[in-house]
CSV table of C-alpha atoms in Angstrom, one decimal:
chain,number,residue,atom,x,y,z
A,579,MET,CA,123.8,108.9,136.9
A,580,SER,CA,124.4,108.6,140.5
A,581,GLU,CA,120.4,107.5,140.5
A,582,ASN,CA,119.4,103.7,142.2
A,583,ASN,CA,118.7,102.2,138.8
A,584,ASN,CA,115.6,101.4,140.5
A,585,ASP,CA,115.0,104.6,139.7
A,586,ILE,CA,115.6,104.4,135.8
A,587,VAL,CA,112.7,103.7,134.3
A,588,LEU,CA,114.0,103.8,131.2
A,589,ASP,CA,116.9,104.2,129.5
A,590,MET,CA,117.5,104.5,126.1
A,591,SER,CA,121.7,104.5,124.9
A,592,ASN,CA,123.2,104.7,121.6
A,593,ILE,CA,119.4,104.8,119.5
A,594,HIS,CA,120.5,104.0,116.4
A,595,LYS,CA,116.6,104.2,113.2
A,596,SER,CA,116.7,104.5,109.5
A,597,PHE,CA,114.4,104.4,107.0
A,598,GLY,CA,115.9,103.3,103.8
A,599,LYS,CA,118.5,105.7,103.2
A,600,LEU,CA,117.2,107.9,106.1
A,601,GLU,CA,118.4,107.8,109.2
A,602,VAL,CA,115.6,108.8,111.9
A,603,LEU,CA,117.8,108.9,114.6
A,604,GLN,CA,121.3,109.2,115.1
A,605,GLY,CA,122.3,107.7,118.5
A,606,ILE,CA,119.7,108.7,120.7
A,607,ASP,CA,120.4,108.4,124.7
A,608,LEU,CA,117.6,108.8,127.6
A,609,GLN,CA,116.8,108.3,131.0
A,610,VAL,CA,113.7,108.9,132.2
A,611,LYS,CA,113.3,108.5,136.0
A,612,ARG,CA,109.9,106.9,138.4
A,613,GLY,CA,107.6,109.7,138.8
A,614,GLU,CA,109.5,112.1,136.6
A,615,VAL,CA,108.0,113.8,133.4
A,616,VAL,CA,109.8,114.8,130.3
A,617,ALA,CA,108.6,116.8,127.3
A,618,VAL,CA,109.7,116.5,124.4
A,619,ILE,CA,109.5,118.8,121.5
A,620,GLY,CA,110.9,119.2,118.5
A,621,PRO,CA,110.3,120.7,114.5
A,622,SER,CA,107.8,117.1,112.3
A,623,GLY,CA,110.2,114.8,110.9
A,624,GLY,CA,113.0,115.8,113.6
A,625,GLY,CA,113.0,111.9,115.8
A,626,LYS,CA,110.5,112.5,117.6
A,627,SER,CA,107.6,109.8,116.9
A,628,THR,CA,109.8,107.0,115.8
A,629,LEU,CA,111.5,107.7,119.4
A,630,LEU,CA,108.8,106.4,120.8
A,631,ARG,CA,107.6,103.7,118.3
A,632,CYS,CA,111.4,102.7,119.3
A,633,ALA,CA,110.7,102.8,122.5
A,634,THR,CA,107.1,101.3,122.4
A,635,THR,CA,107.8,97.9,120.9
A,636,LEU,CA,105.6,99.1,117.2
A,637,GLU,CA,109.4,99.4,115.8
A,638,LYS,CA,112.4,98.2,115.8
A,639,VAL,CA,116.2,99.6,116.5
A,640,ASP,CA,119.1,98.7,114.0
A,641,TYR,CA,121.6,100.0,116.9
A,642,GLY,CA,121.1,100.4,120.5
A,643,LYS,CA,120.2,99.4,124.4
A,644,ILE,CA,116.8,100.0,125.5
A,645,THR,CA,115.9,98.9,128.9
A,646,ILE,CA,112.5,99.3,130.5
A,647,GLY,CA,111.1,98.8,134.0
A,648,GLY,CA,114.7,96.9,134.9
A,649,ASP,CA,114.2,94.3,132.4
A,650,VAL,CA,116.1,94.5,128.9
A,651,LEU,CA,114.3,95.0,125.9
A,652,CYS,CA,117.2,95.0,123.0
A,653,ASP,CA,121.1,95.1,123.4
A,654,THR,CA,123.9,95.4,121.1
A,655,ILE,CA,127.5,93.7,121.7
A,656,ASP,CA,130.0,93.2,119.2
A,657,GLY,CA,128.3,94.8,116.8
A,658,HIS,CA,125.2,92.4,116.5
A,659,LEU,CA,122.0,93.4,117.8
A,660,LYS,CA,120.0,91.4,120.5
A,661,TYR,CA,116.1,91.4,120.9
A,662,CYS,CA,114.9,89.5,124.0
A,663,ASP,CA,112.7,85.9,123.6
A,664,LYS,CA,109.1,86.6,123.1
A,665,LYS,CA,108.2,87.1,126.2
A,666,LEU,CA,109.5,88.8,128.5
A,667,GLU,CA,109.1,91.4,126.1
A,668,LYS,CA,104.8,91.3,126.5
A,669,GLU,CA,105.9,91.2,130.6
A,670,ILE,CA,108.1,95.1,128.6
A,671,ARG,CA,105.1,95.5,127.6
A,672,SER,CA,102.8,95.9,130.5
A,673,LYS,CA,104.7,97.7,131.4
A,674,PHE,CA,104.0,101.2,129.6
A,675,GLY,CA,101.0,102.7,128.4
A,676,LEU,CA,100.6,104.8,124.8
A,677,VAL,CA,98.1,107.3,124.2
A,678,PHE,CA,98.3,107.9,120.5
A,679,GLN,CA,96.8,110.7,118.9
A,680,ASN,CA,93.8,108.9,116.9
A,681,PHE,CA,92.7,107.3,119.7
A,682,ASN,CA,93.3,104.1,118.6
A,683,LEU,CA,89.5,102.9,120.8
A,684,PHE,CA,88.2,100.2,118.9
A,685,PRO,CA,85.0,101.3,117.1
A,686,HIS,CA,82.5,98.1,118.3
A,687,PHE,CA,83.8,97.9,121.6
A,688,SER,CA,81.7,99.9,124.3
A,689,VAL,CA,84.1,102.4,125.9
A,690,LYS,CA,83.8,99.5,129.1
A,691,ARG,CA,85.0,97.1,126.6
A,692,ASN,CA,88.0,99.6,125.4
A,693,ILE,CA,88.5,99.4,129.0
A,694,THR,CA,88.6,95.6,130.3
A,695,GLU,CA,89.2,94.4,127.3
A,696,ALA,CA,93.8,93.8,128.0
A,697,LEU,CA,92.5,93.3,131.7
A,698,ILE,CA,90.9,90.2,131.6
A,699,HIS,CA,92.2,88.5,128.1
A,700,VAL,CA,95.8,90.0,128.6
A,701,HIS,CA,96.4,90.5,132.2
A,702,LYS,CA,93.9,88.3,133.3
A,703,LYS,CA,92.2,90.0,135.8
A,704,SER,CA,88.0,88.7,136.3
A,705,LYS,CA,85.3,90.4,135.2
A,706,GLU,CA,84.3,92.0,138.5
A,707,GLU,CA,87.9,93.5,138.8
A,708,ALA,CA,88.3,94.6,135.7
A,709,ASP,CA,85.7,96.9,136.0
A,710,LYS,CA,85.4,98.1,139.1
A,711,ILE,CA,89.3,99.2,137.6
A,712,CYS,CA,86.8,100.9,134.8
A,713,GLY,CA,85.3,102.7,136.7
A,714,GLY,CA,87.7,103.8,139.1
A,715,LEU,CA,89.4,105.4,135.4
A,716,LEU,CA,86.2,106.5,134.0
A,717,ASN,CA,85.1,108.6,137.1
A,718,LYS,CA,89.2,109.3,137.5
A,719,MET,CA,88.3,110.6,134.3
A,720,GLY,CA,84.6,112.5,134.0
A,721,LEU,CA,83.6,110.1,132.1
A,722,GLU,CA,81.0,107.8,134.4
A,723,GLU,CA,78.6,108.3,132.3
A,724,LYS,CA,80.1,106.9,129.2
A,725,ALA,CA,80.2,103.7,130.2
A,726,ASP,CA,78.4,102.0,127.1
A,727,GLU,CA,79.0,103.8,124.7
A,728,TYR,CA,81.0,103.8,121.5
A,729,PRO,CA,83.9,105.7,121.1
A,730,CYS,CA,81.8,106.8,117.9
A,731,ASN,CA,78.9,108.7,119.7
A,732,LEU,CA,82.3,110.5,122.1
A,733,SER,CA,83.6,114.0,121.0
A,734,GLY,CA,87.4,113.6,120.8
A,735,GLY,CA,88.1,114.8,123.6
A,736,GLN,CA,86.2,112.2,124.8
A,737,GLN,CA,87.5,110.1,122.9
A,738,GLN,CA,91.3,110.9,123.4
A,739,ARG,CA,90.3,110.4,128.1
A,740,VAL,CA,89.2,106.6,127.4
A,741,SER,CA,92.7,106.1,125.5
A,742,ILE,CA,94.0,107.2,128.2
A,743,ALA,CA,92.2,105.5,130.7
A,744,ARG,CA,93.0,102.0,129.1
A,745,ALA,CA,96.2,103.0,128.9
A,746,LEU,CA,96.3,103.8,132.6
A,747,ALA,CA,94.1,100.7,133.2
A,748,THR,CA,96.7,98.2,133.7
A,749,ASN,CA,98.3,100.3,136.6
A,750,PRO,CA,101.6,100.8,133.5
A,751,GLU,CA,105.0,101.6,135.5
A,752,ILE,CA,105.3,104.1,132.6
A,753,ILE,CA,102.9,106.8,130.1
A,754,PHE,CA,104.3,107.5,126.3
A,755,PHE,CA,102.0,110.4,124.7
A,756,ASP,CA,102.3,110.1,120.6
A,757,GLU,CA,101.2,114.3,120.2
A,758,PRO,CA,98.0,113.6,122.7
A,759,THR,CA,96.2,116.4,121.4
A,760,SER,CA,97.2,117.3,118.4
A,761,ALA,CA,93.8,115.7,116.6
A,762,LEU,CA,92.2,117.9,119.3
A,763,ASP,CA,90.4,122.1,118.8
A,764,PRO,CA,91.7,124.0,121.1
A,765,GLU,CA,88.5,123.7,123.2
A,766,LEU,CA,88.7,120.0,123.5
A,767,THR,CA,92.5,119.4,123.8
A,768,LYS,CA,91.8,121.5,127.3
A,769,GLY,CA,90.4,119.0,129.1
A,770,VAL,CA,92.9,116.4,127.9
A,771,LEU,CA,95.9,117.9,128.9
A,772,THR,CA,94.2,118.7,132.1
A,773,VAL,CA,94.2,115.1,132.7
A,774,ILE,CA,97.9,114.8,131.6
A,775,ARG,CA,98.3,117.6,134.4
A,776,GLU,CA,96.5,115.7,137.2
A,777,LEU,CA,98.7,112.5,136.1
A,778,ALA,CA,102.4,114.3,137.1
A,779,GLN,CA,100.6,115.4,139.8
A,780,GLU,CA,101.1,112.4,141.3
A,781,LYS,CA,103.8,111.3,140.3
A,782,MET,CA,102.4,109.6,137.2
A,783,THR,CA,106.3,108.8,134.9
A,784,MET,CA,105.2,110.1,131.3
A,785,VAL,CA,107.2,111.1,128.5
A,786,ILE,CA,105.1,113.3,126.7
A,787,VAL,CA,105.5,114.1,122.3
A,788,THR,CA,103.8,117.5,122.1
A,789,HIS,CA,103.8,121.2,119.8
A,790,GLU,CA,102.1,122.4,123.2
A,791,MET,CA,105.1,124.8,125.5
A,792,SER,CA,103.2,126.4,127.6
A,793,PHE,CA,102.9,123.1,128.8
A,794,ALA,CA,105.3,121.3,128.1
A,795,ARG,CA,107.1,124.7,130.3
A,796,ASP,CA,104.5,124.1,133.0
A,797,VAL,CA,103.9,120.5,134.0
A,798,ALA,CA,106.9,118.5,132.9
A,799,ASP,CA,109.6,118.2,135.0
A,800,ARG,CA,113.0,117.5,131.3
A,801,ILE,CA,112.3,119.2,127.8
A,802,VAL,CA,114.3,117.5,125.6
A,803,PHE,CA,114.5,119.7,122.2
A,804,MET,CA,115.5,116.8,118.8
A,805,ASP,CA,116.0,118.2,114.9
A,806,GLY,CA,117.8,115.5,112.7
A,807,GLY,CA,117.3,112.0,114.7
A,808,VAL,CA,119.8,114.8,117.6
A,809,ILE,CA,119.4,115.0,121.0
A,810,VAL,CA,119.6,118.9,120.0
A,811,GLU,CA,119.4,120.0,123.6
A,812,GLU,CA,117.2,118.9,127.0
A,813,GLY,CA,117.5,120.2,130.7
A,814,PRO,CA,114.8,121.7,133.9
A,815,ALA,CA,112.0,122.5,131.4
A,816,TYR,CA,111.0,126.8,132.3
A,817,GLU,CA,114.6,127.2,131.9
A,818,LEU,CA,114.8,125.2,129.1
A,819,VAL,CA,111.9,127.3,127.7
A,820,THR,CA,112.6,130.6,128.9
A,821,ASN,CA,116.2,129.9,128.7
A,822,PRO,CA,117.5,128.2,125.4
A,823,LYS,CA,121.5,127.9,125.8
A,824,GLN,CA,122.0,126.0,122.0
A,825,GLU,CA,120.6,128.4,118.4
A,826,ARG,CA,118.9,126.0,116.9
A,827,THR,CA,115.8,125.5,120.4
A,828,LYS,CA,116.0,129.4,120.3
A,829,THR,CA,115.0,129.5,116.5
A,830,PHE,CA,111.9,126.6,117.3
A,831,LEU,CA,110.7,128.1,120.2
A,832,ALA,CA,110.6,131.7,118.9
A,833,GLY,CA,107.7,130.5,116.6
A,834,TYR,CA,105.7,129.9,119.7
């Protein structure tokens, strides 16, 4: 690509990942530019979530190279995969946020503590500074009245918005969403998608694994269609959804 490397927030090159004899990722190449929203679509079992888990250090790849925010997480040299040291891995982790499909909030922490815990104990912010960041984010999410509530007292949509606020709290360079609305009913889905839409308008760099095709078409800059552990097709979002080139993509989208 001709862009300056500083414009590339995520660079995954020739990524392979197997679980036993099942090769889930078969040489994936994916680059995400600063301010870009990339939606990853495809059938279940196609490798979408595994790709996200590899990018966010939840899984280790078997082969390839991953660079996040200019720092190399892992690289394969002369056939040998090597991950960076723990100190750098911790720094790399601070560059991204991750929003799961099942919220992953701490049930015994209040909403406020779910958001401020990492700010205070990992990022060494003062309590006052963390509380201020938390207040601003809850206001942004329309949840300013819920700071002292516990997750069990919130709807699924509210819990997911708290999860997004927590991911935003550390001011990451990129946020990964793994099926952020799959556990929600249609009414609650709308609120969460509105929040993500607003982040896209603010030019937040995002990678979103989703089954919401109209949302992907309207909000993403680019769509990546994965199946069988490979990228079958990618391109500008509206163009890929309305005029896919590959037969496999056409068949998949015909179901929506």
